[in-house]
Structure formats: C-alpha cells, structure tokens
Amino acid sequence: MAPMTADRRPLLNRRLAEFGTTIFAEMSALAVRTGALNLGQGFPDADGPEEVREAAVRALREGRGNQYPPGPGVPELRQAVAAHQERFYGHLGVTCDPDREVLVTAGATEAIAASLLGLVEPGDEVIALEPYYDSYAASIAMAGGTRVPVTLRPGEDGAYHLDLDELRDAVTDRTRLLLLNSPHNPTGTVLRREELAAIAELCRERDLLAVTDEVYEHLVFDGEHLPLASFPGMRDRTVTISSAGKTFSFTGWKVGWVTGSAELVTAVRSAKQYLTFVSAGPFQYAVAEALALPDAYYTALREDLREKRDLLSQGLAEAGFGVFRPAGTYFVTADIRPLGAESGLDFCLGLPERCGVVAVPTQVFYDHQAAGAPYVRFAFCKRHDVLAEAARRLKGAG
Ligand SMILES: *Cc1c(COP(=O)(O)O)cnc(C)c1O
C-alpha cells in the first residue's frame, strides 16, 4: 500500500484531536518503569468477593451468557438492579421497572457515552462539573456537543464547593443536559440535599435533562448519597448511571447499568446497541448475585475505605500537603503549594523518582487548567501496607 500522504495527516479527526493518551496510561507506565507505588489509577489492588468470582465461573461453566445476552441485559441482572434501587433508595421514592427502565452497559463508561450519543444534538451544550472524569470531555465531543465546565472550588473548610449561581449562569438556550457526578471523582465532593434540590429546580425551570454518574454511590463517608432522580420532577429527566467496578472491586469486568424512565432508557439503548450491542454475558449473572449481597457487605466496603482515607489523608498532612478531606469516593486530592511546588504536572512527573509514589495531576481534569494546577490526586483503594508505605515515602515528597 502506498504511504499516507502528508495532507491526509493528522489521522485523528478534529473531534478527538485534543484527547491524546489518557493520563492514567501515562502515569501507570511511569509507575511500572520506576517500580513506584501506583496511587495514580483508581483500581483496587485486591479483587472483590470470592463468592462473586465463583458466580462468574459457574455462569461460564453452565453456559449462561456465553452467547449474546439480550440487548437490555439479562433479566436476572435487570431485576437485581431494580431490587438494589428499591433497597437503597425506595424510601426516597426511587423505583424502576426491570423490563422497561433498566439497561445493562459495558461499564459506566459506555453508559455515559451512549447517554450523550442518544440525547445530545450536534451543537447542544452539555454542562459538567470540573475537574471531571476524563471520559466526559471525549464523550461529549463524540456526540458533537459543546462542553461547558462549571468549576468546583476549594473552600476554607478544606472541601470543594459548587457555586450554584455559576451553574445557573452557565445555562443557555442551547443547554441540553447537565452531566453530574456525585460522589465526585476526583474531589471527593458529595452533593448535599440543598445543592441537589437547587439543581433539580434549575432542570425543571430550564427544561434540562440530567445524566448522573453515581459509580461511587456506596462510598460515602460523610453525609449521604441522594440520587438526583429522587427529587421532584426529576424522574422523567434523569438518566442514572452506576456500575459494578467500584462497588464490588471488579473494574475489569465492565458491567454497568442505566436506570430511568422508559423513554430515556430507550434513547440510551438506541446508541448502546450500535456501540457494543451487548457485553460481559457471564459477568452479568455474577453481578446480579453481587448486588444481592447483604447490607453488611456494603457497610464493610465503606468502613474499610473510610479507614484507608484517614490513613492516607493523615500521611499526606504529616508530609506537609494541604489535604482536601473527601466525603466520598476512593480519592483524596492534595495541595502541593505548602511543599513549595506550583505545578501538579511537574510535581507528579518527578514524584516517582523523588519518593517512589505515583499520583495524578488534577489539572488534566480541568478546562480552566490554572484552577487545578496546584492539586494532585491519590487513590486509596489499595492495601493497608501499601498505603502505610506510601505515607512513609511521601515524607520525602517536598
Ligand atoms: C471509574 C469511573 C467510571 C467508569 O466506570 P466503569 O464501570 O469502569 O466504566 C465512570 N465514572 C467515574 C466518575 C469513575 O470514577
């Protein structure tokens, strides 16, 4: 074949040109190269419950899910998702019909992409809270939307806050939807009842849809997780997304789900069916069993991570970082300025050599990069001994 001529380059199209390799790949490669402890990427270093793994093996052996499962997901998992919503949020009025209002996806990542592809017209504006999870910007771009960031800002109280006036001002006649994430990665912010009520009011007033990424719904240490869908008038406007990755420590399985009104779920499914069609057959049966684990499982997961949050936060504080104590998720962000540094990017590039730890600069999750420049993110979904060793090493971070 003749070589590509120069005028056909760059190969990557304009929609995706700004998205190079994700920072996680880059930092994880650095971790491998230097042998540093990887607190960069948010994957647990211990797998989820043995009985759930066994359930996947059984499904494989018994030939359940080895061929294309049904498009919306296997009935067992759709029923388990509906039962989970009822168990944890039924008291808030959140319920869903497993046949019409649940869709199984290839992780939350596909659920987000399919929601945007199914609901956004080219040129529509999509508001997202920055710093944001890195797939949001790319998914908005693939849907032809324009992203409009609203910045969560650190306050005096050591937490990040949403400025509701700024959010209101960001809405224009072109705004189609709000893409929200609570508990929020990377800041650990959990939106409070008053904030969610104000967001719901804004959606009603301006006739907006909401897509809510709730993958950390069970990792709330302070306060409580409230689905936006439970607020007045939001049931028919909200696509609620979650996944098994974070809740059950199987990030490699890529089993996620969408719940919402039949109309919204149908719109998301219209896109999903041409992305992956279906996914993860046998794992769907295993996740159905995982969702039915007793409350004690969910409590133990949360309490284990609460301890780990405290362990790493204390280590960071003792090492001289300014620590933003996360109310939820398994990430903690820290201010490097007390250590005499300014650029989180430079700081993270040098950190593996300096003290054998990998972190992620949060500025890559911002459009207004200056707003995130002095902050770095550490994941604490790691074994105790790893976190204790990281805390020890980080004393040499400055
Ligand atoms: C990890 C993560 C996801 C991706 O979930 P998958 O189920 O692995 O696709 C989505 N959103 C946020 C905020 C995350 O942290």
mmCIF file of C-alpha atoms and ligand atoms in Angstrom:
data_model
loop_
_atom_site.group_PDB
_atom_site.id
_atom_site.type_symbol
_atom_site.label_atom_id
_atom_site.label_comp_id
_atom_site.label_asym_id
_atom_site.label_seq_id
_atom_site.Cartn_x
_atom_site.Cartn_y
_atom_site.Cartn_z
ATOM 1 C CA MET A 1 0.000 0.000 0.000
ATOM 2 C CA ALA A 2 1.290 3.490 -0.791
ATOM 3 C CA PRO A 3 2.210 5.536 2.283
ATOM 4 C CA MET A 4 -0.329 8.062 3.521
ATOM 5 C CA THR A 5 0.318 11.485 2.024
ATOM 6 C CA ALA A 6 1.157 14.311 4.369
ATOM 7 C CA ASP A 7 -2.049 16.190 3.605
ATOM 8 C CA ARG A 8 -4.127 13.299 5.000
ATOM 9 C CA ARG A 9 -2.491 13.826 8.365
ATOM 10 C CA PRO A 10 -3.113 14.100 11.214
ATOM 11 C CA LEU A 11 -5.064 10.846 11.137
ATOM 12 C CA LEU A 12 -7.016 11.541 14.301
ATOM 13 C CA ASN A 13 -10.104 13.575 13.487
ATOM 14 C CA ARG A 14 -10.785 17.041 14.827
ATOM 15 C CA ARG A 15 -13.429 15.865 17.295
ATOM 16 C CA LEU A 16 -10.853 13.809 19.162
ATOM 17 C CA ALA A 17 -7.648 15.687 18.365
ATOM 18 C CA GLU A 18 -7.404 17.248 21.822
ATOM 19 C CA PHE A 19 -7.592 13.887 23.565
ATOM 20 C CA GLY A 20 -4.244 12.134 23.455
ATOM 21 C CA THR A 21 -3.402 9.099 25.569
ATOM 22 C CA THR A 22 -5.222 9.269 28.888
ATOM 23 C CA ILE A 23 -3.139 10.440 31.821
ATOM 24 C CA PHE A 24 -3.762 7.104 33.552
ATOM 25 C CA ALA A 25 -1.934 5.152 30.887
ATOM 26 C CA GLU A 26 0.945 7.602 31.043
ATOM 27 C CA MET A 27 1.268 7.590 34.834
ATOM 28 C CA SER A 28 0.765 3.832 35.142
ATOM 29 C CA ALA A 29 3.553 3.304 32.606
ATOM 30 C CA LEU A 30 5.728 5.587 34.729
ATOM 31 C CA ALA A 31 4.850 3.502 37.810
ATOM 32 C CA VAL A 32 5.903 0.304 36.057
ATOM 33 C CA ARG A 33 9.111 1.862 34.722
ATOM 34 C CA THR A 34 10.218 3.206 38.109
ATOM 35 C CA GLY A 35 8.747 0.493 40.334
ATOM 36 C CA ALA A 36 6.857 3.182 42.261
ATOM 37 C CA LEU A 37 3.687 2.578 44.295
ATOM 38 C CA ASN A 38 0.824 3.414 41.950
ATOM 39 C CA LEU A 39 -1.712 5.614 43.712
ATOM 40 C CA GLY A 40 -2.475 7.186 40.350
ATOM 41 C CA GLN A 41 -5.082 4.986 38.724
ATOM 42 C CA GLY A 42 -8.220 4.209 40.718
ATOM 43 C CA PHE A 43 -8.309 0.451 40.660
ATOM 44 C CA PRO A 44 -8.322 -1.666 43.844
ATOM 45 C CA ASP A 45 -5.299 -3.909 44.402
ATOM 46 C CA ALA A 46 -7.461 -6.672 45.855
ATOM 47 C CA ASP A 47 -10.258 -8.361 43.905
ATOM 48 C CA GLY A 48 -13.879 -8.356 45.052
ATOM 49 C CA PRO A 49 -15.738 -11.090 46.964
ATOM 50 C CA GLU A 50 -14.779 -14.708 46.305
ATOM 51 C CA GLU A 51 -18.425 -15.801 46.015
ATOM 52 C CA VAL A 52 -18.984 -13.289 43.244
ATOM 53 C CA ARG A 53 -15.962 -14.592 41.338
ATOM 54 C CA GLU A 54 -17.317 -18.117 41.828
ATOM 55 C CA ALA A 55 -20.677 -16.982 40.462
ATOM 56 C CA ALA A 56 -18.919 -15.835 37.281
ATOM 57 C CA VAL A 57 -17.120 -19.195 36.973
ATOM 58 C CA ARG A 58 -20.394 -21.064 37.472
ATOM 59 C CA ALA A 59 -22.115 -18.979 34.785
ATOM 60 C CA LEU A 60 -19.271 -19.676 32.354
ATOM 61 C CA ARG A 61 -19.314 -23.416 33.078
ATOM 62 C CA GLU A 62 -23.078 -23.689 32.899
ATOM 63 C CA GLY A 63 -23.136 -21.845 29.599
ATOM 64 C CA ARG A 64 -25.075 -18.844 30.866
ATOM 65 C CA GLY A 65 -24.129 -15.732 28.915
ATOM 66 C CA ASN A 66 -21.525 -17.329 26.659
ATOM 67 C CA GLN A 67 -23.570 -16.287 23.640
ATOM 68 C CA TYR A 68 -25.082 -12.835 23.002
ATOM 69 C CA PRO A 69 -27.197 -11.972 26.009
ATOM 70 C CA PRO A 70 -30.418 -9.956 25.447
ATOM 71 C CA GLY A 71 -29.854 -6.343 24.333
ATOM 72 C CA PRO A 72 -31.150 -4.674 27.510
ATOM 73 C CA GLY A 73 -29.158 -7.118 29.694
ATOM 74 C CA VAL A 74 -30.019 -10.489 31.223
ATOM 75 C CA PRO A 75 -33.311 -10.435 33.172
ATOM 76 C CA GLU A 76 -31.546 -11.607 36.364
ATOM 77 C CA LEU A 77 -29.302 -8.543 36.378
ATOM 78 C CA ARG A 78 -32.051 -6.106 35.415
ATOM 79 C CA GLN A 79 -34.146 -7.454 38.277
ATOM 80 C CA ALA A 80 -31.179 -7.210 40.651
ATOM 81 C CA VAL A 81 -30.575 -3.582 39.638
ATOM 82 C CA ALA A 82 -34.248 -2.755 40.230
ATOM 83 C CA ALA A 83 -34.135 -4.530 43.622
ATOM 84 C CA HIS A 84 -30.957 -2.614 44.531
ATOM 85 C CA GLN A 85 -32.592 0.727 43.694
ATOM 86 C CA GLU A 86 -35.615 -0.241 45.765
ATOM 87 C CA ARG A 87 -33.472 -1.448 48.712
ATOM 88 C CA PHE A 88 -31.243 1.627 48.924
ATOM 89 C CA TYR A 89 -33.452 4.401 47.531
ATOM 90 C CA GLY A 90 -37.008 3.084 47.731
ATOM 91 C CA HIS A 91 -37.613 5.277 50.793
ATOM 92 C CA LEU A 92 -36.845 8.282 48.568
ATOM 93 C CA GLY A 93 -39.399 7.141 46.007
ATOM 94 C CA VAL A 94 -36.854 5.716 43.544
ATOM 95 C CA THR A 95 -38.016 2.503 41.911
ATOM 96 C CA CYS A 96 -37.717 1.157 38.396
ATOM 97 C CA ASP A 97 -39.335 -1.455 36.220
ATOM 98 C CA PRO A 98 -36.671 -4.075 35.373
ATOM 99 C CA ASP A 99 -38.138 -4.667 31.920
ATOM 100 C CA ARG A 100 -38.522 -1.116 30.664
ATOM 101 C CA GLU A 101 -36.427 1.122 32.877
ATOM 102 C CA VAL A 102 -33.084 -0.677 33.233
ATOM 103 C CA LEU A 103 -30.332 -1.092 30.645
ATOM 104 C CA VAL A 104 -27.103 -3.034 31.180
ATOM 105 C CA THR A 105 -23.997 -1.444 29.628
ATOM 106 C CA ALA A 106 -20.277 -2.105 29.177
ATOM 107 C CA GLY A 107 -19.400 -0.294 32.393
ATOM 108 C CA ALA A 108 -20.424 3.191 33.367
ATOM 109 C CA THR A 109 -18.115 4.467 30.627
ATOM 110 C CA GLU A 110 -20.344 3.107 27.877
ATOM 111 C CA ALA A 111 -23.442 4.245 29.744
ATOM 112 C CA ILE A 112 -22.091 7.813 29.741
ATOM 113 C CA ALA A 113 -21.107 7.674 26.068
ATOM 114 C CA ALA A 114 -24.425 6.125 24.991
ATOM 115 C CA SER A 115 -26.425 8.645 27.045
ATOM 116 C CA LEU A 116 -24.687 11.537 25.337
ATOM 117 C CA LEU A 117 -24.844 9.955 21.874
ATOM 118 C CA GLY A 118 -28.522 9.197 22.361
ATOM 119 C CA LEU A 119 -29.620 12.500 23.877
ATOM 120 C CA VAL A 120 -27.372 15.279 22.547
ATOM 121 C CA GLU A 121 -27.803 17.005 19.170
ATOM 122 C CA PRO A 122 -24.672 18.343 17.491
ATOM 123 C CA GLY A 123 -24.152 21.862 18.829
ATOM 124 C CA ASP A 124 -26.016 21.274 22.103
ATOM 125 C CA GLU A 125 -24.247 22.433 25.224
ATOM 126 C CA VAL A 126 -23.514 19.982 27.997
ATOM 127 C CA ILE A 127 -22.611 21.297 31.440
ATOM 128 C CA ALA A 128 -20.166 19.246 33.501
ATOM 129 C CA LEU A 129 -18.588 19.973 36.863
ATOM 130 C CA GLU A 130 -14.826 20.340 36.557
ATOM 131 C CA PRO A 131 -12.477 18.788 37.433
ATOM 132 C CA TYR A 132 -14.268 15.983 35.583
ATOM 133 C CA TYR A 133 -13.751 12.302 34.924
ATOM 134 C CA ASP A 134 -11.689 12.112 31.776
ATOM 135 C CA SER A 135 -14.168 10.258 29.572
ATOM 136 C CA TYR A 136 -16.757 13.055 29.860
ATOM 137 C CA ALA A 137 -14.997 15.519 27.586
ATOM 138 C CA ALA A 138 -14.309 12.886 24.932
ATOM 139 C CA SER A 139 -17.872 11.517 25.055
ATOM 140 C CA ILE A 140 -19.379 14.991 24.748
ATOM 141 C CA ALA A 141 -17.095 15.608 21.775
ATOM 142 C CA MET A 142 -18.025 12.295 20.113
ATOM 143 C CA ALA A 143 -21.694 13.261 20.472
ATOM 144 C CA GLY A 144 -20.944 16.578 18.732
ATOM 145 C CA GLY A 145 -21.816 18.530 21.865
ATOM 146 C CA THR A 146 -20.037 21.511 23.350
ATOM 147 C CA ARG A 147 -18.862 21.138 26.905
ATOM 148 C CA VAL A 148 -19.419 23.922 29.363
ATOM 149 C CA PRO A 149 -17.438 23.446 32.556
ATOM 150 C CA VAL A 150 -18.540 24.740 35.948
ATOM 151 C CA THR A 151 -15.676 24.672 38.417
ATOM 152 C CA LEU A 152 -15.800 23.126 41.873
ATOM 153 C CA ARG A 153 -13.643 25.396 44.024
ATOM 154 C CA PRO A 154 -11.791 24.587 47.220
ATOM 155 C CA GLY A 155 -13.106 26.499 50.195
ATOM 156 C CA GLU A 156 -11.630 27.490 53.540
ATOM 157 C CA ASP A 157 -13.193 24.386 55.082
ATOM 158 C CA GLY A 158 -10.905 22.009 53.187
ATOM 159 C CA ALA A 159 -13.623 20.833 50.780
ATOM 160 C CA TYR A 160 -14.634 21.751 47.232
ATOM 161 C CA HIS A 161 -17.885 23.567 46.586
ATOM 162 C CA LEU A 162 -20.305 24.055 43.722
ATOM 163 C CA ASP A 163 -21.253 27.676 43.137
ATOM 164 C CA LEU A 164 -24.950 27.449 42.308
ATOM 165 C CA ASP A 165 -25.024 30.943 40.794
ATOM 166 C CA GLU A 166 -22.195 29.989 38.462
ATOM 167 C CA LEU A 167 -24.139 26.884 37.480
ATOM 168 C CA ARG A 168 -27.297 28.904 36.782
ATOM 169 C CA ASP A 169 -25.299 31.405 34.716
ATOM 170 C CA ALA A 170 -23.793 28.593 32.649
ATOM 171 C CA VAL A 171 -27.227 27.559 31.316
ATOM 172 C CA THR A 172 -28.110 28.997 27.899
ATOM 173 C CA ASP A 173 -30.849 28.312 25.361
ATOM 174 C CA ARG A 174 -28.526 25.715 23.847
ATOM 175 C CA THR A 175 -28.040 23.740 27.050
ATOM 176 C CA ARG A 176 -29.381 20.235 26.661
ATOM 177 C CA LEU A 177 -28.200 18.478 29.760
ATOM 178 C CA LEU A 178 -26.220 18.501 32.964
ATOM 179 C CA LEU A 179 -23.675 15.723 33.310
ATOM 180 C CA LEU A 180 -23.229 15.306 37.054
ATOM 181 C CA ASN A 181 -21.053 13.073 39.162
ATOM 182 C CA SER A 182 -21.683 12.637 42.885
ATOM 183 C CA PRO A 183 -19.827 11.345 44.848
ATOM 184 C CA HIS A 184 -17.366 13.248 42.693
ATOM 185 C CA ASN A 185 -14.110 11.983 41.249
ATOM 186 C CA PRO A 186 -11.503 13.458 41.778
ATOM 187 C CA THR A 187 -12.539 15.925 44.506
ATOM 188 C CA GLY A 188 -14.464 13.531 46.773
ATOM 189 C CA THR A 189 -17.338 16.022 46.942
ATOM 190 C CA VAL A 190 -20.770 14.596 47.758
ATOM 191 C CA LEU A 191 -23.513 16.967 46.628
ATOM 192 C CA ARG A 192 -25.772 17.882 49.543
ATOM 193 C CA ARG A 193 -29.539 17.825 49.633
ATOM 194 C CA GLU A 194 -29.860 21.625 49.206
ATOM 195 C CA GLU A 195 -27.492 21.604 46.232
ATOM 196 C CA LEU A 196 -29.325 18.737 44.542
ATOM 197 C CA ALA A 197 -32.662 20.447 45.185
ATOM 198 C CA ALA A 198 -31.362 23.608 43.523
ATOM 199 C CA ILE A 199 -30.026 21.597 40.565
ATOM 200 C CA ALA A 200 -33.393 19.868 40.209
ATOM 201 C CA GLU A 201 -35.158 23.231 40.267
ATOM 202 C CA LEU A 202 -32.827 24.538 37.568
ATOM 203 C CA CYS A 203 -33.511 21.474 35.394
ATOM 204 C CA ARG A 204 -37.265 21.977 35.731
ATOM 205 C CA GLU A 205 -37.095 25.720 35.120
ATOM 206 C CA ARG A 206 -34.860 25.489 32.049
ATOM 207 C CA ASP A 207 -36.243 22.175 30.806
ATOM 208 C CA LEU A 208 -32.925 20.312 31.031
ATOM 209 C CA LEU A 209 -32.072 16.644 31.196
ATOM 210 C CA ALA A 210 -29.588 15.270 33.715
ATOM 211 C CA VAL A 211 -27.174 12.377 33.378
ATOM 212 C CA THR A 212 -25.836 11.386 36.783
ATOM 213 C CA ASP A 213 -22.750 9.253 37.241
ATOM 214 C CA GLU A 214 -23.197 7.561 40.619
ATOM 215 C CA VAL A 215 -20.493 4.883 40.453
ATOM 216 C CA TYR A 216 -19.321 5.812 43.984
ATOM 217 C CA GLU A 217 -22.839 5.684 45.446
ATOM 218 C CA HIS A 218 -21.743 3.216 48.167
ATOM 219 C CA LEU A 219 -18.546 5.059 49.065
ATOM 220 C CA VAL A 220 -19.853 7.957 51.123
ATOM 221 C CA PHE A 221 -18.120 8.590 54.442
ATOM 222 C CA ASP A 222 -19.672 11.904 55.475
ATOM 223 C CA GLY A 223 -23.272 12.754 54.621
ATOM 224 C CA GLU A 224 -25.388 10.531 52.384
ATOM 225 C CA HIS A 225 -25.803 9.720 48.721
ATOM 226 C CA LEU A 226 -29.055 11.047 47.278
ATOM 227 C CA PRO A 227 -29.893 10.204 43.658
ATOM 228 C CA LEU A 228 -30.923 13.310 41.707
ATOM 229 C CA ALA A 229 -33.746 11.197 40.246
ATOM 230 C CA SER A 230 -35.421 11.226 43.678
ATOM 231 C CA PHE A 231 -36.020 14.988 43.603
ATOM 232 C CA PRO A 232 -39.368 16.443 42.490
ATOM 233 C CA GLY A 233 -39.894 16.332 38.739
ATOM 234 C CA MET A 234 -36.558 14.613 38.075
ATOM 235 C CA ARG A 235 -37.658 11.047 37.496
ATOM 236 C CA ASP A 236 -38.508 11.689 33.848
ATOM 237 C CA ARG A 237 -35.487 13.923 33.274
ATOM 238 C CA THR A 238 -32.680 11.902 34.785
ATOM 239 C CA VAL A 239 -30.534 9.103 33.409
ATOM 240 C CA THR A 240 -28.955 7.441 36.457
ATOM 241 C CA ILE A 241 -25.719 5.535 35.883
ATOM 242 C CA SER A 242 -23.807 3.140 38.081
ATOM 243 C CA SER A 243 -21.545 0.138 37.736
ATOM 244 C CA ALA A 244 -20.096 -2.919 39.446
ATOM 245 C CA GLY A 245 -16.489 -1.815 39.067
ATOM 246 C CA LYS A 246 -16.135 0.364 42.150
ATOM 247 C CA THR A 247 -18.813 -1.172 44.373
ATOM 248 C CA PHE A 248 -17.578 -4.757 44.011
ATOM 249 C CA SER A 249 -13.900 -4.209 43.146
ATOM 250 C CA PHE A 250 -14.130 -5.765 39.699
ATOM 251 C CA THR A 251 -13.116 -2.851 37.495
ATOM 252 C CA GLY A 252 -12.046 -5.252 34.734
ATOM 253 C CA TRP A 253 -15.495 -6.765 34.294
ATOM 254 C CA LYS A 254 -17.038 -3.640 32.822
ATOM 255 C CA VAL A 255 -20.606 -4.240 33.901
ATOM 256 C CA GLY A 256 -22.604 -1.042 34.292
ATOM 257 C CA TRP A 257 -26.224 -0.003 34.118
ATOM 258 C CA VAL A 258 -28.598 2.823 33.372
ATOM 259 C CA THR A 259 -31.915 3.410 35.091
ATOM 260 C CA GLY A 260 -34.531 5.985 34.165
ATOM 261 C CA SER A 261 -37.899 6.407 32.518
ATOM 262 C CA ALA A 262 -38.649 4.002 29.670
ATOM 263 C CA GLU A 263 -38.346 6.896 27.213
ATOM 264 C CA LEU A 264 -34.866 7.889 28.407
ATOM 265 C CA VAL A 265 -33.643 4.301 28.651
ATOM 266 C CA THR A 266 -34.845 3.665 25.102
ATOM 267 C CA ALA A 267 -32.882 6.684 23.864
ATOM 268 C CA VAL A 268 -29.719 5.435 25.573
ATOM 269 C CA ARG A 269 -30.281 1.908 24.274
ATOM 270 C CA SER A 270 -30.625 3.234 20.718
ATOM 271 C CA ALA A 271 -26.983 4.351 20.901
ATOM 272 C CA LYS A 272 -25.723 1.464 23.027
ATOM 273 C CA GLN A 273 -26.966 -1.179 20.610
ATOM 274 C CA TYR A 274 -24.561 0.076 17.946
ATOM 275 C CA LEU A 275 -21.615 0.588 20.274
ATOM 276 C CA THR A 276 -21.234 -2.831 21.881
ATOM 277 C CA PHE A 277 -24.681 -4.350 21.195
ATOM 278 C CA VAL A 278 -24.272 -6.437 24.383
ATOM 279 C CA SER A 279 -21.427 -7.203 26.756
ATOM 280 C CA ALA A 280 -19.955 -9.349 29.530
ATOM 281 C CA GLY A 281 -22.504 -12.206 29.365
ATOM 282 C CA PRO A 282 -21.391 -14.456 32.262
ATOM 283 C CA PHE A 283 -20.337 -11.478 34.391
ATOM 284 C CA GLN A 284 -23.866 -10.129 34.250
ATOM 285 C CA TYR A 285 -25.083 -13.170 36.203
ATOM 286 C CA ALA A 286 -22.297 -12.741 38.740
ATOM 287 C CA VAL A 287 -23.063 -9.058 39.231
ATOM 288 C CA ALA A 288 -26.730 -9.934 39.754
ATOM 289 C CA GLU A 289 -25.584 -12.041 42.721
ATOM 290 C CA ALA A 290 -23.211 -9.319 43.911
ATOM 291 C CA LEU A 291 -25.985 -6.719 44.024
ATOM 292 C CA ALA A 292 -27.989 -9.017 46.278
ATOM 293 C CA LEU A 293 -25.177 -9.272 48.876
ATOM 294 C CA PRO A 294 -26.398 -8.350 52.357
ATOM 295 C CA ASP A 295 -26.118 -4.803 53.727
ATOM 296 C CA ALA A 296 -23.112 -5.983 55.763
ATOM 297 C CA TYR A 297 -21.063 -6.216 52.545
ATOM 298 C CA TYR A 298 -21.771 -2.618 51.590
ATOM 299 C CA THR A 299 -21.091 -1.399 55.134
ATOM 300 C CA ALA A 300 -17.780 -3.268 55.367
ATOM 301 C CA LEU A 301 -16.640 -1.876 51.994
ATOM 302 C CA ARG A 302 -17.368 1.658 53.157
ATOM 303 C CA GLU A 303 -15.769 1.268 56.582
ATOM 304 C CA ASP A 304 -12.629 -0.296 55.107
ATOM 305 C CA LEU A 305 -12.233 2.612 52.704
ATOM 306 C CA ARG A 306 -13.019 5.155 55.414
ATOM 307 C CA GLU A 307 -10.059 3.817 57.406
ATOM 308 C CA LYS A 308 -7.873 3.955 54.311
ATOM 309 C CA ARG A 309 -8.983 7.515 53.609
ATOM 310 C CA ASP A 310 -7.950 8.507 57.106
ATOM 311 C CA LEU A 311 -4.631 6.664 56.894
ATOM 312 C CA LEU A 312 -3.575 8.292 53.617
ATOM 313 C CA SER A 313 -5.002 11.735 54.493
ATOM 314 C CA GLN A 314 -3.046 11.752 57.722
ATOM 315 C CA GLY A 315 0.124 10.644 55.939
ATOM 316 C CA LEU A 316 -0.281 13.436 53.387
ATOM 317 C CA ALA A 317 -0.907 16.020 56.096
ATOM 318 C CA GLU A 318 2.180 14.865 58.020
ATOM 319 C CA ALA A 319 4.216 15.107 54.818
ATOM 320 C CA GLY A 320 3.171 18.754 54.584
ATOM 321 C CA PHE A 321 0.491 18.643 51.846
ATOM 322 C CA GLY A 322 -2.707 20.636 52.144
ATOM 323 C CA VAL A 323 -5.301 17.854 52.273
ATOM 324 C CA PHE A 324 -8.876 18.065 50.982
ATOM 325 C CA ARG A 325 -10.720 15.538 53.037
ATOM 326 C CA PRO A 326 -13.039 13.626 50.669
ATOM 327 C CA ALA A 327 -16.629 12.994 51.814
ATOM 328 C CA GLY A 328 -16.863 10.141 49.306
ATOM 329 C CA THR A 329 -15.092 8.121 46.537
ATOM 330 C CA TYR A 330 -11.696 6.496 46.983
ATOM 331 C CA PHE A 331 -9.611 9.519 46.043
ATOM 332 C CA VAL A 332 -8.014 12.269 48.051
ATOM 333 C CA THR A 333 -6.697 15.447 46.463
ATOM 334 C CA ALA A 334 -3.914 17.487 47.973
ATOM 335 C CA ASP A 335 -2.472 20.977 47.540
ATOM 336 C CA ILE A 336 1.257 20.941 46.817
ATOM 337 C CA ARG A 337 1.874 24.634 47.481
ATOM 338 C CA PRO A 338 2.731 24.121 51.166
ATOM 339 C CA LEU A 339 5.616 21.978 49.861
ATOM 340 C CA GLY A 340 6.871 24.887 47.799
ATOM 341 C CA ALA A 341 5.648 23.474 44.463
ATOM 342 C CA GLU A 342 3.279 25.124 41.982
ATOM 343 C CA SER A 343 2.706 22.767 39.060
ATOM 344 C CA GLY A 344 0.976 19.494 39.835
ATOM 345 C CA LEU A 345 2.052 18.183 36.439
ATOM 346 C CA ASP A 346 5.784 18.715 37.098
ATOM 347 C CA PHE A 347 5.332 17.520 40.662
ATOM 348 C CA CYS A 348 3.742 14.220 39.558
ATOM 349 C CA LEU A 349 6.286 13.630 36.790
ATOM 350 C CA GLY A 350 9.094 13.880 39.345
ATOM 351 C CA LEU A 351 7.380 12.131 42.250
ATOM 352 C CA PRO A 352 8.231 8.501 41.303
ATOM 353 C CA GLU A 353 11.965 9.340 41.154
ATOM 354 C CA ARG A 354 11.836 11.532 44.250
ATOM 355 C CA CYS A 355 9.984 9.177 46.558
ATOM 356 C CA GLY A 356 8.625 6.162 44.703
ATOM 357 C CA VAL A 357 4.937 7.102 44.560
ATOM 358 C CA VAL A 358 2.706 7.830 41.564
ATOM 359 C CA ALA A 359 -0.093 10.404 41.760
ATOM 360 C CA VAL A 360 -2.141 12.152 39.079
ATOM 361 C CA PRO A 361 -2.128 15.918 38.494
ATOM 362 C CA THR A 362 -5.746 17.035 38.661
ATOM 363 C CA GLN A 363 -5.206 19.866 36.173
ATOM 364 C CA VAL A 364 -5.741 17.375 33.365
ATOM 365 C CA PHE A 365 -9.385 17.141 34.526
ATOM 366 C CA TYR A 366 -9.979 20.869 34.016
ATOM 367 C CA ASP A 367 -10.665 23.122 31.057
ATOM 368 C CA HIS A 368 -9.546 26.033 33.221
ATOM 369 C CA GLN A 369 -6.235 24.305 33.871
ATOM 370 C CA ALA A 370 -4.930 27.110 36.072
ATOM 371 C CA ALA A 371 -7.738 26.372 38.555
ATOM 372 C CA GLY A 372 -6.388 22.859 39.060
ATOM 373 C CA ALA A 373 -2.650 23.462 38.668
ATOM 374 C CA PRO A 374 -1.542 23.051 42.313
ATOM 375 C CA TYR A 375 -3.571 19.927 43.097
ATOM 376 C CA VAL A 376 -2.751 16.242 42.806
ATOM 377 C CA ARG A 377 -4.905 13.154 43.286
ATOM 378 C CA PHE A 378 -4.066 9.970 45.191
ATOM 379 C CA ALA A 379 -6.173 6.777 45.129
ATOM 380 C CA PHE A 380 -6.576 4.984 48.462
ATOM 381 C CA CYS A 381 -8.298 1.796 47.216
ATOM 382 C CA LYS A 382 -5.073 -0.049 47.996
ATOM 383 C CA ARG A 383 -3.931 -2.479 50.690
ATOM 384 C CA HIS A 384 -3.148 -1.097 54.147
ATOM 385 C CA ASP A 385 0.544 -1.938 53.909
ATOM 386 C CA VAL A 386 0.779 -0.192 50.535
ATOM 387 C CA LEU A 387 -0.855 2.952 51.913
ATOM 388 C CA ALA A 388 1.294 2.913 55.045
ATOM 389 C CA GLU A 389 4.435 2.555 52.919
ATOM 390 C CA ALA A 390 3.240 5.310 50.559
ATOM 391 C CA ALA A 391 2.614 7.602 53.541
ATOM 392 C CA ARG A 392 6.139 6.872 54.786
ATOM 393 C CA ARG A 393 7.698 7.566 51.384
ATOM 394 C CA LEU A 394 5.695 10.739 50.839
ATOM 395 C CA LYS A 395 7.523 12.366 53.736
ATOM 396 C CA GLY A 396 10.257 12.861 51.146
ATOM 397 C CA ALA A 397 7.912 14.441 48.603
ATOM 398 C CA GLY A 398 8.799 18.101 49.193
HETATM 399 C C1 LIG B 1 -14.331 4.606 37.294
HETATM 400 C C2 LIG B 1 -15.317 5.619 36.878
HETATM 401 C C3 LIG B 1 -16.186 5.385 35.800
HETATM 402 C C4 LIG B 1 -16.060 4.167 34.901
HETATM 403 O O1 LIG B 1 -16.756 3.096 35.346
HETATM 404 P P1 LIG B 1 -16.679 1.713 34.522
HETATM 405 O O2 LIG B 1 -17.810 0.948 35.063
HETATM 406 O O3 LIG B 1 -15.341 1.125 34.809
HETATM 407 O O4 LIG B 1 -16.828 2.036 33.091
HETATM 408 C C5 LIG B 1 -17.124 6.343 35.485
HETATM 409 N N1 LIG B 1 -17.219 7.477 36.190
HETATM 410 C C6 LIG B 1 -16.393 7.763 37.211
HETATM 411 C C7 LIG B 1 -16.543 9.039 37.934
HETATM 412 C C8 LIG B 1 -15.403 6.854 37.579
HETATM 413 O O5 LIG B 1 -14.560 7.163 38.562
#
